[in-house]
PDB file of C-alpha atoms in Angstrom:
ATOM      1  CA  MET A   1    -111.383 -41.885  26.564  1.00  0.00           C
ATOM      2  CA  ASP A   2    -108.269 -42.354  28.771  1.00  0.00           C
ATOM      3  CA  LEU A   3    -104.865 -40.990  27.834  1.00  0.00           C
ATOM      4  CA  LEU A   4    -103.310 -44.437  26.874  1.00  0.00           C
ATOM      5  CA  THR A   5    -106.235 -45.158  24.501  1.00  0.00           C
ATOM      6  CA  VAL A   6    -105.925 -41.693  22.803  1.00  0.00           C
ATOM      7  CA  LEU A   7    -102.156 -42.063  22.564  1.00  0.00           C
ATOM      8  CA  SER A   8    -102.501 -45.536  21.097  1.00  0.00           C
ATOM      9  CA  LYS A   9    -104.283 -44.019  18.035  1.00  0.00           C
ATOM     10  CA  VAL A  10    -101.681 -41.542  17.414  1.00  0.00           C
ATOM     11  CA  GLU A  11     -99.184 -42.631  14.588  1.00  0.00           C
ATOM     12  CA  LEU A  12     -96.199 -41.048  16.271  1.00  0.00           C
ATOM     13  CA  PHE A  13     -96.376 -43.851  18.809  1.00  0.00           C
ATOM     14  CA  ASP A  14     -97.266 -46.541  16.504  1.00  0.00           C
ATOM     15  CA  GLY A  15     -94.789 -49.571  17.006  1.00  0.00           C
ATOM     16  CA  ILE A  16     -93.876 -48.933  20.489  1.00  0.00           C
ATOM     17  CA  THR A  17     -94.703 -51.340  23.350  1.00  0.00           C
ATOM     18  CA  PRO A  18     -97.628 -50.932  25.828  1.00  0.00           C
ATOM     19  CA  TYR A  19     -94.945 -50.332  28.560  1.00  0.00           C
ATOM     20  CA  GLU A  20     -93.120 -47.741  26.434  1.00  0.00           C
ATOM     21  CA  LEU A  21     -96.572 -46.062  25.754  1.00  0.00           C
ATOM     22  CA  GLU A  22     -97.134 -45.628  29.553  1.00  0.00           C
ATOM     23  CA  ALA A  23     -93.793 -43.984  29.928  1.00  0.00           C
ATOM     24  CA  VAL A  24     -94.667 -41.494  27.132  1.00  0.00           C
ATOM     25  CA  ALA A  25     -98.076 -40.791  28.902  1.00  0.00           C
ATOM     26  CA  LYS A  26     -96.204 -40.075  32.120  1.00  0.00           C
ATOM     27  CA  ILE A  27     -94.432 -37.092  30.346  1.00  0.00           C
ATOM     28  CA  CYS A  28     -97.621 -35.647  28.505  1.00  0.00           C
ATOM     29  CA  HIS A  29     -99.241 -32.458  29.835  1.00  0.00           C
ATOM     30  CA  GLN A  30    -102.978 -31.651  28.576  1.00  0.00           C
ATOM     31  CA  ARG A  31    -103.886 -28.333  27.528  1.00  0.00           C
ATOM     32  CA  SER A  32    -107.176 -26.832  25.993  1.00  0.00           C
ATOM     33  CA  TYR A  33    -107.596 -24.088  23.661  1.00  0.00           C
ATOM     34  CA  GLN A  34    -110.435 -22.012  22.392  1.00  0.00           C
ATOM     35  CA  VAL A  35    -111.080 -20.755  18.812  1.00  0.00           C
ATOM     36  CA  GLY A  36    -108.446 -18.191  17.819  1.00  0.00           C
ATOM     37  CA  ASP A  37    -105.996 -19.114  20.599  1.00  0.00           C
ATOM     38  CA  SER A  38    -102.444 -19.306  19.361  1.00  0.00           C
ATOM     39  CA  ILE A  39    -100.696 -22.377  20.289  1.00  0.00           C
ATOM     40  CA  ILE A  40     -97.348 -21.659  18.540  1.00  0.00           C
ATOM     41  CA  THR A  41     -96.082 -18.385  17.083  1.00  0.00           C
ATOM     42  CA  GLN A  42     -93.823 -18.264  14.150  1.00  0.00           C
ATOM     43  CA  GLY A  43     -90.333 -17.170  15.003  1.00  0.00           C
ATOM     44  CA  ASP A  44     -90.611 -17.966  18.765  1.00  0.00           C
ATOM     45  CA  HIS A  45     -88.329 -20.302  20.444  1.00  0.00           C
ATOM     46  CA  GLY A  46     -90.174 -23.310  21.400  1.00  0.00           C
ATOM     47  CA  ASP A  47     -89.249 -26.634  23.044  1.00  0.00           C
ATOM     48  CA  ASP A  48     -92.567 -28.541  22.986  1.00  0.00           C
ATOM     49  CA  LEU A  49     -94.270 -31.028  20.815  1.00  0.00           C
ATOM     50  CA  TYR A  50     -97.982 -30.973  20.468  1.00  0.00           C
ATOM     51  CA  VAL A  51    -100.368 -33.982  19.827  1.00  0.00           C
ATOM     52  CA  ILE A  52    -103.936 -32.962  18.724  1.00  0.00           C
ATOM     53  CA  CYS A  53    -106.414 -35.128  20.480  1.00  0.00           C
ATOM     54  CA  ASP A  54    -109.539 -33.312  19.735  1.00  0.00           C
ATOM     55  CA  GLY A  55    -110.447 -30.273  17.571  1.00  0.00           C
ATOM     56  CA  PHE A  56    -108.689 -28.621  14.599  1.00  0.00           C
ATOM     57  CA  VAL A  57    -105.835 -26.307  14.450  1.00  0.00           C
ATOM     58  CA  GLU A  58    -104.734 -24.174  11.425  1.00  0.00           C
ATOM     59  CA  VAL A  59    -100.996 -23.918  10.367  1.00  0.00           C
ATOM     60  CA  LEU A  60    -100.263 -20.254   9.121  1.00  0.00           C
ATOM     61  CA  HIS A  61     -96.961 -18.991   7.438  1.00  0.00           C
ATOM     62  CA  SER A  62     -95.930 -15.291   7.298  1.00  0.00           C
ATOM     63  CA  GLU A  63     -93.415 -14.162   4.587  1.00  0.00           C
ATOM     64  CA  THR A  64     -92.056 -11.484   6.856  1.00  0.00           C
ATOM     65  CA  PRO A  65     -92.498 -10.666  10.499  1.00  0.00           C
ATOM     66  CA  SER A  66     -94.996  -7.831   9.793  1.00  0.00           C
ATOM     67  CA  ASP A  67     -96.879  -9.839   7.178  1.00  0.00           C
ATOM     68  CA  PRO A  68    -100.489  -8.702   7.722  1.00  0.00           C
ATOM     69  CA  SER A  69    -102.015 -11.636   5.986  1.00  0.00           C
ATOM     70  CA  PRO A  70    -100.238 -15.015   6.732  1.00  0.00           C
ATOM     71  CA  ARG A  71    -101.028 -17.905   4.389  1.00  0.00           C
ATOM     72  CA  ALA A  72    -102.842 -20.888   5.659  1.00  0.00           C
ATOM     73  CA  ILE A  73    -100.843 -23.965   4.825  1.00  0.00           C
ATOM     74  CA  VAL A  74    -102.868 -26.828   6.154  1.00  0.00           C
ATOM     75  CA  ASN A  75    -105.513 -27.587   8.817  1.00  0.00           C
ATOM     76  CA  LEU A  76    -104.710 -30.397  11.125  1.00  0.00           C
ATOM     77  CA  GLY A  77    -107.054 -32.557  13.259  1.00  0.00           C
ATOM     78  CA  GLN A  78    -107.158 -35.556  15.502  1.00  0.00           C
ATOM     79  CA  GLY A  79    -103.984 -37.552  15.736  1.00  0.00           C
ATOM     80  CA  GLN A  80    -101.660 -35.129  14.039  1.00  0.00           C
ATOM     81  CA  ILE A  81     -98.450 -33.513  15.704  1.00  0.00           C
ATOM     82  CA  VAL A  82     -97.234 -29.789  15.609  1.00  0.00           C
ATOM     83  CA  GLY A  83     -93.973 -28.396  16.793  1.00  0.00           C
ATOM     84  CA  GLU A  84     -91.898 -31.344  15.745  1.00  0.00           C
ATOM     85  CA  MET A  85     -89.502 -29.224  13.487  1.00  0.00           C
ATOM     86  CA  ALA A  86     -88.292 -27.131  16.510  1.00  0.00           C
ATOM     87  CA  LEU A  87     -88.025 -30.398  18.549  1.00  0.00           C
ATOM     88  CA  VAL A  88     -85.793 -31.943  16.019  1.00  0.00           C
ATOM     89  CA  ASP A  89     -83.767 -29.064  14.800  1.00  0.00           C
ATOM     90  CA  ARG A  90     -83.919 -26.534  17.647  1.00  0.00           C
ATOM     91  CA  GLY A  91     -84.782 -23.778  15.333  1.00  0.00           C
ATOM     92  CA  PRO A  92     -87.223 -21.078  15.767  1.00  0.00           C
ATOM     93  CA  ARG A  93     -90.881 -22.122  15.038  1.00  0.00           C
ATOM     94  CA  SER A  94     -91.499 -22.076  11.338  1.00  0.00           C
ATOM     95  CA  ALA A  95     -95.204 -21.332  11.452  1.00  0.00           C
ATOM     96  CA  THR A  96     -97.875 -20.154  13.655  1.00  0.00           C
ATOM     97  CA  VAL A  97    -100.459 -22.614  14.899  1.00  0.00           C
ATOM     98  CA  ARG A  98    -103.911 -21.450  15.979  1.00  0.00           C
ATOM     99  CA  ALA A  99    -106.996 -23.199  17.434  1.00  0.00           C
ATOM    100  CA  ILE A 100    -109.930 -23.112  14.910  1.00  0.00           C
ATOM    101  CA  SER A 101    -112.383 -25.308  16.807  1.00  0.00           C
ATOM    102  CA  GLU A 102    -114.062 -24.964  20.176  1.00  0.00           C
ATOM    103  CA  LYS A 103    -112.206 -26.818  22.895  1.00  0.00           C
ATOM    104  CA  THR A 104    -109.169 -27.970  20.882  1.00  0.00           C
ATOM    105  CA  ILE A 105    -107.359 -30.428  23.156  1.00  0.00           C
ATOM    106  CA  VAL A 106    -103.670 -31.181  22.800  1.00  0.00           C
ATOM    107  CA  GLN A 107    -101.145 -33.284  24.698  1.00  0.00           C
ATOM    108  CA  VAL A 108     -97.712 -31.407  25.330  1.00  0.00           C
ATOM    109  CA  ILE A 109     -94.435 -33.153  25.428  1.00  0.00           C
ATOM    110  CA  GLU A 110     -91.369 -31.199  26.395  1.00  0.00           C
ATOM    111  CA  ARG A 111     -88.139 -31.686  24.672  1.00  0.00           C
ATOM    112  CA  GLU A 112     -86.210 -32.253  27.680  1.00  0.00           C
ATOM    113  CA  ASP A 113     -88.530 -35.044  28.899  1.00  0.00           C
ATOM    114  CA  PHE A 114     -88.698 -36.455  25.336  1.00  0.00           C
ATOM    115  CA  GLU A 115     -84.899 -36.683  24.804  1.00  0.00           C
ATOM    116  CA  LYS A 116     -84.383 -38.081  28.245  1.00  0.00           C
ATOM    117  CA  LEU A 117     -86.904 -40.745  27.367  1.00  0.00           C
ATOM    118  CA  CYS A 118     -85.292 -41.466  24.021  1.00  0.00           C
ATOM    119  CA  ASP A 119     -81.790 -41.734  25.778  1.00  0.00           C
ATOM    120  CA  GLU A 120     -83.150 -44.157  28.324  1.00  0.00           C
ATOM    121  CA  ASN A 121     -84.879 -46.345  25.675  1.00  0.00           C
ATOM    122  CA  TYR A 122     -83.289 -46.628  22.234  1.00  0.00           C
ATOM    123  CA  HIS A 123     -85.983 -48.763  20.893  1.00  0.00           C
ATOM    124  CA  LEU A 124     -88.603 -46.046  21.807  1.00  0.00           C
ATOM    125  CA  GLY A 125     -86.419 -43.276  20.505  1.00  0.00           C
ATOM    126  CA  TYR A 126     -85.800 -44.986  17.186  1.00  0.00           C
ATOM    127  CA  ILE A 127     -89.623 -45.607  16.631  1.00  0.00           C
ATOM    128  CA  VAL A 128     -90.715 -42.240  17.494  1.00  0.00           C
ATOM    129  CA  MET A 129     -88.005 -40.417  15.454  1.00  0.00           C
ATOM    130  CA  ARG A 130     -88.964 -42.676  12.554  1.00  0.00           C
ATOM    131  CA  ASN A 131     -92.563 -41.907  12.954  1.00  0.00           C
ATOM    132  CA  ILE A 132     -91.694 -38.039  13.026  1.00  0.00           C
ATOM    133  CA  ALA A 133     -89.750 -38.536   9.685  1.00  0.00           C
ATOM    134  CA  ALA A 134     -92.794 -40.302   8.263  1.00  0.00           C
ATOM    135  CA  ASP A 135     -95.137 -37.577   9.362  1.00  0.00           C
ATOM    136  CA  LEU A 136     -92.878 -34.885   7.857  1.00  0.00           C
ATOM    137  CA  SER A 137     -92.844 -36.882   4.645  1.00  0.00           C
ATOM    138  CA  PHE A 138     -96.667 -37.137   4.745  1.00  0.00           C
ATOM    139  CA  LYS A 139     -97.023 -33.344   5.266  1.00  0.00           C
ATOM    140  CA  LEU A 140     -94.689 -32.696   2.344  1.00  0.00           C
ATOM    141  CA  ARG A 141     -96.787 -35.102   0.265  1.00  0.00           C
ATOM    142  CA  HIS A 142     -99.875 -33.172   1.219  1.00  0.00           C
ATOM    143  CA  GLN A 143     -98.351 -29.776   0.343  1.00  0.00           C
ATOM    144  CA  HIS A 144     -97.381 -31.122  -3.203  1.00  0.00           C
ATOM    145  CA  LEU A 145    -100.936 -32.410  -3.926  1.00  0.00           C
ATOM    146  CA  THR A 146    -102.266 -29.050  -2.614  1.00  0.00           C
ATOM    147  CA  ASN A 147     -99.990 -27.087  -4.759  1.00  0.00           C
ATOM    148  CA  GLN A 148    -100.651 -29.182  -8.048  1.00  0.00           C
TER     149      GLN A 148
ATOM    150  CA  MET B   1    -105.735 -52.452  17.262  1.00  0.00           C
ATOM    151  CA  PRO B   2    -108.385 -51.604  14.524  1.00  0.00           C
ATOM    152  CA  ALA B   3    -107.218 -49.819  11.477  1.00  0.00           C
ATOM    153  CA  SER B   4    -106.693 -46.005  11.340  1.00  0.00           C
ATOM    154  CA  TYR B   5    -106.724 -43.937   8.291  1.00  0.00           C
ATOM    155  CA  LYS B   6    -104.406 -40.985   8.076  1.00  0.00           C
ATOM    156  CA  VAL B   7    -106.064 -38.828   5.416  1.00  0.00           C
ATOM    157  CA  SER B   8    -104.656 -35.896   3.294  1.00  0.00           C
ATOM    158  CA  TYR B   9    -107.869 -34.078   2.335  1.00  0.00           C
ATOM    159  CA  VAL B  10    -107.284 -31.585  -0.811  1.00  0.00           C
ATOM    160  CA  ILE B  11    -110.075 -29.410  -1.810  1.00  0.00           C
ATOM    161  CA  GLN B  12    -110.704 -29.191  -5.493  1.00  0.00           C
ATOM    162  CA  GLU B  13    -111.287 -25.520  -5.585  1.00  0.00           C
ATOM    163  CA  ARG B  14    -108.078 -24.656  -4.010  1.00  0.00           C
ATOM    164  CA  ASN B  15    -109.363 -21.925  -1.989  1.00  0.00           C
ATOM    165  CA  HIS B  16    -108.905 -23.980   1.154  1.00  0.00           C
ATOM    166  CA  PRO B  17    -105.582 -25.309   2.450  1.00  0.00           C
ATOM    167  CA  GLY B  18    -106.832 -28.867   2.825  1.00  0.00           C
ATOM    168  CA  ALA B  19    -106.519 -30.912   6.138  1.00  0.00           C
ATOM    169  CA  ILE B  20    -104.795 -33.897   7.593  1.00  0.00           C
ATOM    170  CA  LEU B  21    -106.485 -36.004  10.238  1.00  0.00           C
ATOM    171  CA  ASN B  22    -106.812 -39.512  11.342  1.00  0.00           C
ATOM    172  CA  ILE B  23    -110.248 -41.161  11.012  1.00  0.00           C
ATOM    173  CA  ASP B  24    -111.326 -44.666  11.908  1.00  0.00           C
ATOM    174  CA  HIS B  25    -112.900 -45.762   8.551  1.00  0.00           C
ATOM    175  CA  ARG B  26    -111.928 -45.616   4.914  1.00  0.00           C
ATOM    176  CA  PRO B  27    -113.982 -42.751   3.067  1.00  0.00           C
ATOM    177  CA  LEU B  28    -115.986 -43.617   0.117  1.00  0.00           C
ATOM    178  CA  VAL B  29    -116.792 -41.581  -3.160  1.00  0.00           C
ATOM    179  CA  GLY B  30    -119.904 -39.643  -2.311  1.00  0.00           C
ATOM    180  CA  ASP B  31    -119.527 -39.452   1.298  1.00  0.00           C
ATOM    181  CA  ARG B  32    -119.907 -36.101   3.134  1.00  0.00           C
ATOM    182  CA  VAL B  33    -117.081 -34.813   5.178  1.00  0.00           C
ATOM    183  CA  VAL B  34    -117.158 -31.834   7.618  1.00  0.00           C
ATOM    184  CA  LEU B  35    -113.909 -30.133   8.241  1.00  0.00           C
ATOM    185  CA  GLY B  36    -114.372 -27.225  10.774  1.00  0.00           C
ATOM    186  CA  GLU B  37    -117.579 -25.317   9.747  1.00  0.00           C
ATOM    187  CA  GLN B  38    -117.634 -26.507   6.136  1.00  0.00           C
ATOM    188  CA  GLU B  39    -119.009 -29.478   4.496  1.00  0.00           C
ATOM    189  CA  PHE B  40    -117.479 -31.293   1.457  1.00  0.00           C
ATOM    190  CA  THR B  41    -118.255 -34.273  -0.780  1.00  0.00           C
ATOM    191  CA  VAL B  42    -115.643 -36.948  -1.557  1.00  0.00           C
ATOM    192  CA  LEU B  43    -114.703 -36.960  -5.219  1.00  0.00           C
ATOM    193  CA  GLU B  44    -111.697 -39.379  -5.024  1.00  0.00           C
ATOM    194  CA  VAL B  45    -109.807 -41.892  -2.797  1.00  0.00           C
ATOM    195  CA  ILE B  46    -106.377 -42.983  -3.367  1.00  0.00           C
ATOM    196  CA  ASP B  47    -103.755 -44.933  -1.254  1.00  0.00           C
ATOM    197  CA  LEU B  48    -101.035 -42.414  -1.202  1.00  0.00           C
ATOM    198  CA  ILE B  49     -98.275 -44.869   0.095  1.00  0.00           C
ATOM    199  CA  PRO B  50     -98.464 -48.412   1.290  1.00  0.00           C
ATOM    200  CA  PRO B  51     -99.883 -49.113   4.778  1.00  0.00           C
ATOM    201  CA  ARG B  52     -97.571 -49.402   7.850  1.00  0.00           C
ATOM    202  CA  GLY B  53     -98.705 -51.338  10.867  1.00  0.00           C
ATOM    203  CA  ASP B  54    -102.480 -50.475  11.610  1.00  0.00           C
ATOM    204  CA  PHE B  55    -102.152 -47.281   9.633  1.00  0.00           C
ATOM    205  CA  HIS B  56    -103.271 -46.541   6.177  1.00  0.00           C
ATOM    206  CA  TYR B  57    -102.286 -43.425   4.263  1.00  0.00           C
ATOM    207  CA  LEU B  58    -105.001 -41.831   1.888  1.00  0.00           C
ATOM    208  CA  HIS B  59    -105.162 -38.981  -0.534  1.00  0.00           C
ATOM    209  CA  VAL B  60    -108.886 -37.677  -0.686  1.00  0.00           C
ATOM    210  CA  THR B  61    -110.162 -35.056  -3.191  1.00  0.00           C
ATOM    211  CA  LEU B  62    -113.083 -33.062  -2.000  1.00  0.00           C
ATOM    212  CA  ARG B  63    -115.431 -30.329  -3.398  1.00  0.00           C
ATOM    213  CA  ARG B  64    -117.638 -28.079  -1.392  1.00  0.00           C
ATOM    214  CA  ALA B  65    -121.127 -29.700  -0.855  1.00  0.00           C
ATOM    215  CA  GLU B  66    -124.011 -28.089  -2.559  1.00  0.00           C
ATOM    216  CA  ALA B  67    -126.342 -26.631   0.027  1.00  0.00           C
TER     217      ALA B  67
END
């Protein structure tokens, strides 16, 4: 499946034009991970947003830096995004993200490239930021349902 | 573009963090679902929020499939 087809199925880009999707594709970099590989480490500084195109990741949260048994918060699969909190608020990574399936494939978008694109095209910027907000809302709803 | 379903899977036994992923069909009660290495059975499917564009947002309750 080509990159444009993959990205067109990702909710983050729902509502942008085909021309805008091509612009997004130009700033994506593909990375692959094996089972157990860390993609994001809690507490680190990070600028990248990750779109999961294939495979699964688990999101883990530690209560303290030396916590020996971090708590699994959620598993995320195809079409989901991780790293969006640090992209939006520039804070340290709020959780660790680890690949849990063989050949987990992600598309990486660097903050600088992303912000430049949003500054150049307000429509694209509005739609993608709205979709990030909707994604955070959905994750929160999932947490509420999981903790009931 | 055909419909996409963004699904919040919650495991009934609560010993699994659940999962969120996009699929291309609406799951039905009784369906088998594989999350990672584990297989589950669909117990309940609810529209979590109204659809937007081509995306539908579902809450699906699962229980571990019997071997």
